[in-house]
């Protein structure tokens, strides 16, 4: 029994030694005295997909505030890793990190490829306000894009911001920007907050009026309609009395009809006198046919069985009448 307990103790101790050897920190680093009364600042973990330099710089700012030692920095920074970054940390060779500087360089060397590229001013042109997007939501998206720029020109950014606004939903705000010409994004955002407050105030007034109209009783509605009708009738009577007594309506339409002057009848237009032809029409047709100014006529409308089959017209290129008689007939 005692022998079995000794073997179990040796096995546990050997497992602990193996687990200790699996850590990436060297014995020299782990021999550093542990700090007491540590204070840790909570912030988001890093999964390997975001910008590693941003995460590292933020962590170092917190570490410098609390004056962490190298061992505390390494252990605390390792606890902020998750996902792919945590898998990479578990694959680090054991006893290979001797200081926080080594850990920092190894981290950047492995994950710096995931750093976001800095954007330029032309990226702001792609941030357009959608048709059903509110002004506040659009400003938030625009601010996020501005924060990612490497260099910012305030005046040009204001012009892009004004151009990317929706011309219908923000018509009043666009006019205000053109009139005031703000020189900074902060001034443009201040005008936007003022515009949003005024719009919300107008919407609340309209909503209160609508609720008041819905709550109005039917008796009150009918009485208000009667009052309006009475006012209109009273106004019509006053106008009628001021203009004098109107003529009686009986026989008024017949009197007006008799007073109308009859319209003069238009004389029919006389047919123009055409110059007589000195050549047969068939010869003239052969000469003008195929010229640029020649236009073929419309096809005959009469059915073929009702037309004379022995007569042929070169102008219509169909049977029914001759070419000489074509222009003297109504070819239909």
Short mmCIF file of C-alpha atoms in Angstrom, two decimals:
data_model
loop_
_atom_site.label_atom_id
_atom_site.label_comp_id
_atom_site.label_asym_id
_atom_site.label_seq_id
_atom_site.Cartn_x
_atom_site.Cartn_y
_atom_site.Cartn_z
CA UNK A 1 0.00 0.00 0.00
CA UNK A 2 2.80 2.39 0.97
CA UNK A 3 4.71 1.42 -2.15
CA UNK A 4 1.69 2.19 -4.36
CA UNK A 5 1.32 5.64 -2.79
CA UNK A 6 5.00 6.36 -3.41
CA UNK A 7 4.65 5.41 -7.10
CA UNK A 8 1.57 7.64 -7.46
CA UNK A 9 3.44 10.56 -5.88
CA UNK A 10 6.39 10.11 -8.20
CA UNK A 11 4.06 10.02 -11.22
CA UNK A 12 2.31 13.26 -10.19
CA UNK A 13 5.66 14.97 -9.62
CA UNK A 14 6.91 13.83 -13.02
CA UNK A 15 3.72 15.13 -14.68
CA UNK A 16 4.18 18.48 -12.97
CA UNK A 17 7.77 18.66 -14.21
CA UNK A 18 6.66 17.86 -17.76
CA UNK A 19 3.93 20.53 -17.57
CA UNK A 20 6.40 23.07 -16.22
CA UNK A 21 8.85 22.23 -19.01
CA UNK A 22 6.06 22.80 -21.60
CA UNK A 23 5.83 26.52 -20.80
CA UNK A 24 7.47 28.85 -23.38
CA UNK A 25 9.03 31.00 -20.63
CA UNK A 26 12.58 30.21 -19.48
CA UNK A 27 13.48 29.31 -15.91
CA UNK A 28 15.36 32.59 -15.59
CA UNK A 29 12.20 34.54 -16.45
CA UNK A 30 10.05 32.45 -14.14
CA UNK A 31 12.52 32.83 -11.29
CA UNK A 32 11.63 36.53 -11.12
CA UNK A 33 9.89 37.31 -7.84
CA UNK A 34 6.14 37.50 -8.24
CA UNK A 35 4.49 40.87 -7.66
CA UNK A 36 1.82 41.20 -5.01
CA UNK A 37 -1.29 43.35 -5.13
CA UNK A 38 -1.45 43.47 -8.91
CA UNK A 39 -4.19 45.47 -10.64
CA UNK A 40 -5.33 44.35 -14.08
CA UNK A 41 -7.22 46.46 -16.57
CA UNK A 42 -9.97 44.66 -18.50
CA UNK A 43 -9.89 45.05 -22.27
CA UNK A 44 -10.84 43.01 -25.36
CA UNK A 45 -8.97 39.83 -26.21
CA UNK A 46 -7.02 39.33 -29.41
CA UNK A 47 -7.98 36.49 -31.79
CA UNK A 48 -5.27 37.02 -34.42
CA UNK A 49 -7.55 38.66 -37.03
CA UNK A 50 -7.38 42.29 -35.91
CA UNK A 51 -4.39 44.65 -35.96
CA UNK A 52 -1.67 43.13 -33.69
CA UNK A 53 0.23 46.42 -33.30
CA UNK A 54 -2.90 48.17 -32.04
CA UNK A 55 -3.52 45.44 -29.46
CA UNK A 56 0.13 45.40 -28.37
CA UNK A 57 0.45 49.19 -28.07
CA UNK A 58 -2.72 49.37 -25.98
CA UNK A 59 -1.44 46.60 -23.69
CA UNK A 60 1.94 48.32 -23.24
CA UNK A 61 0.24 51.57 -22.25
CA UNK A 62 -1.63 49.76 -19.48
CA UNK A 63 1.53 47.90 -18.42
CA UNK A 64 3.50 51.12 -18.15
CA UNK A 65 0.78 52.69 -16.01
CA UNK A 66 0.87 49.82 -13.47
CA UNK A 67 4.66 49.27 -13.88
CA UNK A 68 4.49 45.50 -14.53
CA UNK A 69 7.63 43.35 -14.50
CA UNK A 70 8.63 41.24 -17.53
CA UNK A 71 7.14 38.05 -16.08
CA UNK A 72 3.84 39.78 -15.27
CA UNK A 73 3.72 41.32 -18.74
CA UNK A 74 4.31 37.96 -20.43
CA UNK A 75 1.75 36.08 -18.39
CA UNK A 76 -0.86 38.85 -18.53
CA UNK A 77 -0.41 39.32 -22.30
CA UNK A 78 -0.69 35.56 -22.88
CA UNK A 79 -4.05 35.61 -21.05
CA UNK A 80 -5.40 38.15 -23.58
CA UNK A 81 -4.94 35.79 -26.53
CA UNK A 82 -7.74 33.66 -27.91
CA UNK A 83 -8.67 31.78 -31.06
CA UNK A 84 -5.85 31.51 -33.60
CA UNK A 85 -3.53 33.67 -31.53
CA UNK A 86 -3.94 31.33 -28.54
CA UNK A 87 -3.19 28.28 -30.74
CA UNK A 88 -0.02 30.00 -31.93
CA UNK A 89 1.04 30.64 -28.32
CA UNK A 90 0.56 26.97 -27.41
CA UNK A 91 2.86 25.94 -30.30
CA UNK A 92 5.77 28.13 -29.15
CA UNK A 93 8.81 25.95 -28.26
CA UNK A 94 9.26 25.45 -24.55
CA UNK A 95 11.73 27.65 -22.67
CA UNK A 96 12.23 29.92 -25.70
CA UNK A 97 11.04 33.25 -24.27
CA UNK A 98 13.57 34.88 -21.94
CA UNK A 99 12.07 38.38 -21.61
CA UNK A 100 9.11 40.54 -22.54
CA UNK A 101 11.15 41.91 -25.45
CA UNK A 102 11.50 38.39 -26.89
CA UNK A 103 7.78 37.73 -26.50
CA UNK A 104 6.94 41.07 -28.13
CA UNK A 105 9.19 40.51 -31.15
CA UNK A 106 7.96 36.94 -31.63
CA UNK A 107 4.34 38.10 -31.48
CA UNK A 108 4.80 40.85 -34.09
CA UNK A 109 6.89 38.66 -36.38
CA UNK A 110 4.17 36.01 -36.51
CA UNK A 111 1.00 38.16 -36.65
CA UNK A 112 2.11 41.44 -38.26
CA UNK A 113 0.78 40.22 -41.63
CA UNK A 114 -2.76 40.68 -40.27
CA UNK A 115 -2.20 44.41 -39.68
CA UNK A 116 -4.79 46.57 -41.43
CA UNK A 117 -3.45 48.74 -44.23
CA UNK A 118 -3.82 52.47 -43.69
CA UNK A 119 -6.54 54.04 -45.83
CA UNK A 120 -6.35 57.22 -47.88
CA UNK A 121 -8.79 60.11 -48.41
CA UNK A 122 -10.30 58.45 -51.49
CA UNK A 123 -11.76 55.77 -49.20
CA UNK A 124 -14.25 58.33 -47.86
CA UNK A 125 -15.88 58.54 -51.30
CA UNK A 126 -17.21 55.01 -50.80
CA UNK A 127 -19.10 55.90 -47.61
CA UNK A 128 -22.47 56.88 -49.11
CA UNK A 129 -25.68 57.46 -47.12
CA UNK A 130 -28.26 54.83 -48.00
CA UNK A 131 -31.84 55.70 -48.93
CA UNK A 132 -33.37 54.49 -45.63
CA UNK A 133 -30.37 55.23 -43.39
CA UNK A 134 -30.73 57.93 -40.78
CA UNK A 135 -28.32 60.85 -40.60
CA UNK A 136 -26.99 59.70 -37.21
CA UNK A 137 -26.16 56.20 -38.50
CA UNK A 138 -24.40 57.63 -41.54
CA UNK A 139 -22.29 59.98 -39.38
CA UNK A 140 -21.17 57.01 -37.23
CA UNK A 141 -20.05 55.07 -40.31
CA UNK A 142 -18.27 58.13 -41.68
CA UNK A 143 -16.47 58.72 -38.37
CA UNK A 144 -15.24 55.11 -38.30
CA UNK A 145 -13.79 55.55 -41.80
CA UNK A 146 -12.14 58.84 -40.81
CA UNK A 147 -10.43 57.18 -37.82
CA UNK A 148 -8.75 54.68 -40.18
CA UNK A 149 -7.13 57.35 -42.37
CA UNK A 150 -3.39 57.90 -42.31
CA UNK A 151 -3.68 61.59 -43.24
CA UNK A 152 -6.79 63.74 -43.00
CA UNK A 153 -7.54 66.99 -44.79
CA UNK A 154 -10.43 68.60 -42.90
CA UNK A 155 -11.79 70.82 -45.68
CA UNK A 156 -11.73 68.07 -48.30
CA UNK A 157 -13.30 65.63 -45.83
CA UNK A 158 -16.16 68.10 -45.23
CA UNK A 159 -16.77 68.39 -48.99
CA UNK A 160 -16.83 64.59 -49.35
CA UNK A 161 -19.15 64.33 -46.36
CA UNK A 162 -21.59 66.80 -47.96
CA UNK A 163 -21.50 65.05 -51.36
CA UNK A 164 -22.17 61.62 -49.82
CA UNK A 165 -25.36 62.76 -48.03
CA UNK A 166 -28.70 61.61 -49.42
CA UNK A 167 -30.09 64.55 -51.45
CA UNK A 168 -33.76 63.90 -50.56
CA UNK A 169 -33.83 62.83 -46.91
CA UNK A 170 -31.17 65.42 -45.92
CA UNK A 171 -32.07 68.21 -48.34
CA UNK A 172 -32.33 70.89 -45.63
CA UNK A 173 -29.06 69.83 -44.01
CA UNK A 174 -27.21 69.89 -47.36
CA UNK A 175 -28.46 73.42 -48.02
CA UNK A 176 -27.31 74.46 -44.55
CA UNK A 177 -23.82 73.05 -45.20
CA UNK A 178 -23.58 74.88 -48.53
CA UNK A 179 -24.72 78.16 -46.95
CA UNK A 180 -22.52 78.05 -43.82
CA UNK A 181 -19.44 76.32 -45.37
CA UNK A 182 -17.98 74.67 -42.21
CA UNK A 183 -14.20 74.31 -42.27
CA UNK A 184 -13.99 71.23 -40.01
CA UNK A 185 -15.83 67.97 -39.48
CA UNK A 186 -16.63 68.98 -35.90
CA UNK A 187 -18.58 72.01 -37.17
CA UNK A 188 -20.41 69.83 -39.72
CA UNK A 189 -21.35 67.34 -37.00
CA UNK A 190 -22.62 70.19 -34.79
CA UNK A 191 -24.89 71.38 -37.61
CA UNK A 192 -26.07 67.79 -38.04
CA UNK A 193 -27.09 67.51 -34.37
CA UNK A 194 -29.01 70.78 -34.68
CA UNK A 195 -30.75 69.53 -37.83
CA UNK A 196 -31.69 66.23 -36.12
CA UNK A 197 -33.16 68.06 -33.11
CA UNK A 198 -35.27 70.34 -35.32
CA UNK A 199 -36.56 67.39 -37.35
CA UNK A 200 -37.46 65.46 -34.20
CA UNK A 201 -39.29 68.53 -32.85
CA UNK A 202 -41.31 68.89 -36.07
CA UNK A 203 -42.12 65.17 -36.09
CA UNK A 204 -43.32 65.34 -32.45
CA UNK A 205 -45.64 68.27 -33.31
CA UNK A 206 -47.11 66.37 -36.27
CA UNK A 207 -47.55 63.26 -34.12
CA UNK A 208 -49.34 65.25 -31.40
CA UNK A 209 -51.67 66.78 -33.98
CA UNK A 210 -52.45 63.37 -35.40
CA UNK A 211 -53.18 61.97 -31.94
CA UNK A 212 -55.37 64.99 -31.17
CA UNK A 213 -57.35 64.48 -34.39
CA UNK A 214 -57.80 60.78 -33.65
CA UNK A 215 -59.01 61.50 -30.12
CA UNK A 216 -61.52 64.11 -31.26
CA UNK A 217 -65.12 62.98 -30.71
CA UNK A 218 -67.55 62.52 -33.67
CA UNK A 219 -69.92 65.20 -32.25
CA UNK A 220 -67.10 67.73 -32.17
CA UNK A 221 -66.09 66.85 -35.74
CA UNK A 222 -69.65 67.30 -37.03
CA UNK A 223 -70.03 70.62 -35.21
CA UNK A 224 -66.74 71.91 -36.65
CA UNK A 225 -67.87 70.92 -40.14
CA UNK A 226 -71.16 72.76 -39.64
CA UNK A 227 -69.32 75.87 -38.50
CA UNK A 228 -67.12 75.77 -41.59
CA UNK A 229 -70.13 75.29 -43.87
CA UNK A 230 -71.93 78.18 -42.17
CA UNK A 231 -68.93 80.44 -42.65
CA UNK A 232 -68.69 79.54 -46.35
CA UNK A 233 -72.42 80.15 -46.90
CA UNK A 234 -72.22 83.46 -45.05
CA UNK A 235 -69.24 84.52 -47.17
CA UNK A 236 -71.05 83.55 -50.40
CA UNK A 237 -74.14 85.53 -49.39
CA UNK A 238 -72.02 88.60 -48.60
CA UNK A 239 -70.32 88.44 -52.02
CA UNK A 240 -73.67 88.00 -53.77
CA UNK A 241 -75.19 91.01 -51.98
CA UNK A 242 -72.18 93.22 -52.69
CA UNK A 243 -72.33 92.48 -56.41
CA UNK A 244 -76.05 93.12 -56.69
CA UNK A 245 -79.07 90.94 -57.34
CA UNK A 246 -78.26 88.19 -59.85
CA UNK A 247 -80.60 87.70 -62.85
CA UNK A 248 -83.35 85.09 -62.53
CA UNK A 249 -82.23 81.60 -63.42
CA UNK A 250 -85.42 80.66 -65.35
CA UNK A 251 -84.89 81.13 -69.06
CA UNK A 252 -81.35 82.36 -68.48
CA UNK A 253 -79.72 79.61 -70.52
CA UNK A 254 -82.14 80.16 -73.44
CA UNK A 255 -81.45 83.92 -73.37
CA UNK A 256 -77.72 83.36 -73.45
CA UNK A 257 -78.10 80.90 -76.33
CA UNK A 258 -80.07 83.46 -78.39
CA UNK A 259 -77.47 86.14 -77.72
CA UNK A 260 -74.69 84.01 -79.15
CA UNK A 261 -73.54 85.14 -82.56
CA UNK A 262 -73.64 82.47 -85.25
CA UNK A 263 -70.25 81.40 -86.49
CA UNK A 264 -69.41 82.27 -90.07
CA UNK A 265 -69.24 79.23 -92.30
CA UNK A 266 -65.89 78.58 -93.88
CA UNK A 267 -65.85 78.42 -97.64
CA UNK A 268 -64.35 75.24 -99.07
CA UNK A 269 -60.85 75.60 -100.45
CA UNK A 270 -60.60 75.58 -104.21
CA UNK A 271 -58.51 72.92 -105.88
CA UNK A 272 -55.14 74.21 -107.14
CA UNK A 273 -54.60 74.45 -110.90
CA UNK A 274 -51.85 72.01 -111.85
CA UNK A 275 -49.67 72.44 -114.93
CA UNK A 276 -50.70 69.89 -117.59
CA UNK A 277 -48.16 67.16 -118.34
CA UNK A 278 -46.55 67.01 -121.80
CA UNK A 279 -45.49 63.36 -121.46
CA UNK A 280 -47.31 60.15 -120.44
CA UNK A 281 -47.27 59.38 -116.75
CA UNK A 282 -45.80 55.95 -117.34
CA UNK A 283 -42.70 57.50 -118.98
CA UNK A 284 -42.29 60.01 -116.15
CA UNK A 285 -42.63 57.18 -113.57
CA UNK A 286 -39.87 55.15 -115.27
CA UNK A 287 -37.49 58.11 -115.05
CA UNK A 288 -38.12 59.11 -111.43
CA UNK A 289 -38.34 55.56 -110.08
CA UNK A 290 -35.23 54.70 -108.08
CA UNK A 291 -34.26 58.32 -107.47
CA UNK A 292 -33.49 59.50 -103.88
CA UNK A 293 -36.58 61.74 -103.82
CA UNK A 294 -38.91 58.95 -104.95
CA UNK A 295 -41.12 57.37 -102.25
CA UNK A 296 -43.30 54.32 -103.06
CA UNK A 297 -47.04 54.69 -102.32
CA UNK A 298 -49.03 52.89 -99.68
CA UNK A 299 -50.52 49.54 -100.77
CA UNK A 300 -54.08 49.45 -102.12
CA UNK A 301 -56.76 48.92 -99.51
CA UNK A 302 -59.41 47.36 -101.76
CA UNK A 303 -59.43 43.56 -101.70
CA UNK A 304 -57.96 41.87 -104.84
CA UNK A 305 -61.26 40.19 -105.83
CA UNK A 306 -62.94 43.59 -106.15
CA UNK A 307 -60.25 45.04 -108.46
CA UNK A 308 -59.90 44.69 -112.23
CA UNK A 309 -57.27 42.03 -112.89
CA UNK A 310 -56.56 43.05 -116.49
CA UNK A 311 -55.39 46.57 -115.48
CA UNK A 312 -51.93 47.11 -114.04
CA UNK A 313 -50.56 50.21 -112.29
CA UNK A 314 -46.79 50.74 -112.43
CA UNK A 315 -46.92 53.25 -109.57
CA UNK A 316 -48.61 50.89 -107.10
CA UNK A 317 -47.15 47.79 -108.77
CA UNK A 318 -50.49 46.07 -108.41
CA UNK A 319 -53.65 45.32 -110.44
CA UNK A 320 -56.84 47.34 -110.30
CA UNK A 321 -56.27 50.39 -112.55
CA UNK A 322 -53.78 51.68 -115.10
CA UNK A 323 -50.88 54.01 -114.51
CA UNK A 324 -52.48 56.78 -116.58
CA UNK A 325 -55.64 56.74 -114.49
CA UNK A 326 -53.83 56.33 -111.12
CA UNK A 327 -53.52 60.01 -110.23
CA UNK A 328 -57.06 60.83 -111.26
CA UNK A 329 -58.54 58.10 -109.06
CA UNK A 330 -58.77 57.64 -105.31
CA UNK A 331 -56.46 54.68 -105.02
CA UNK A 332 -58.00 52.92 -102.09
#
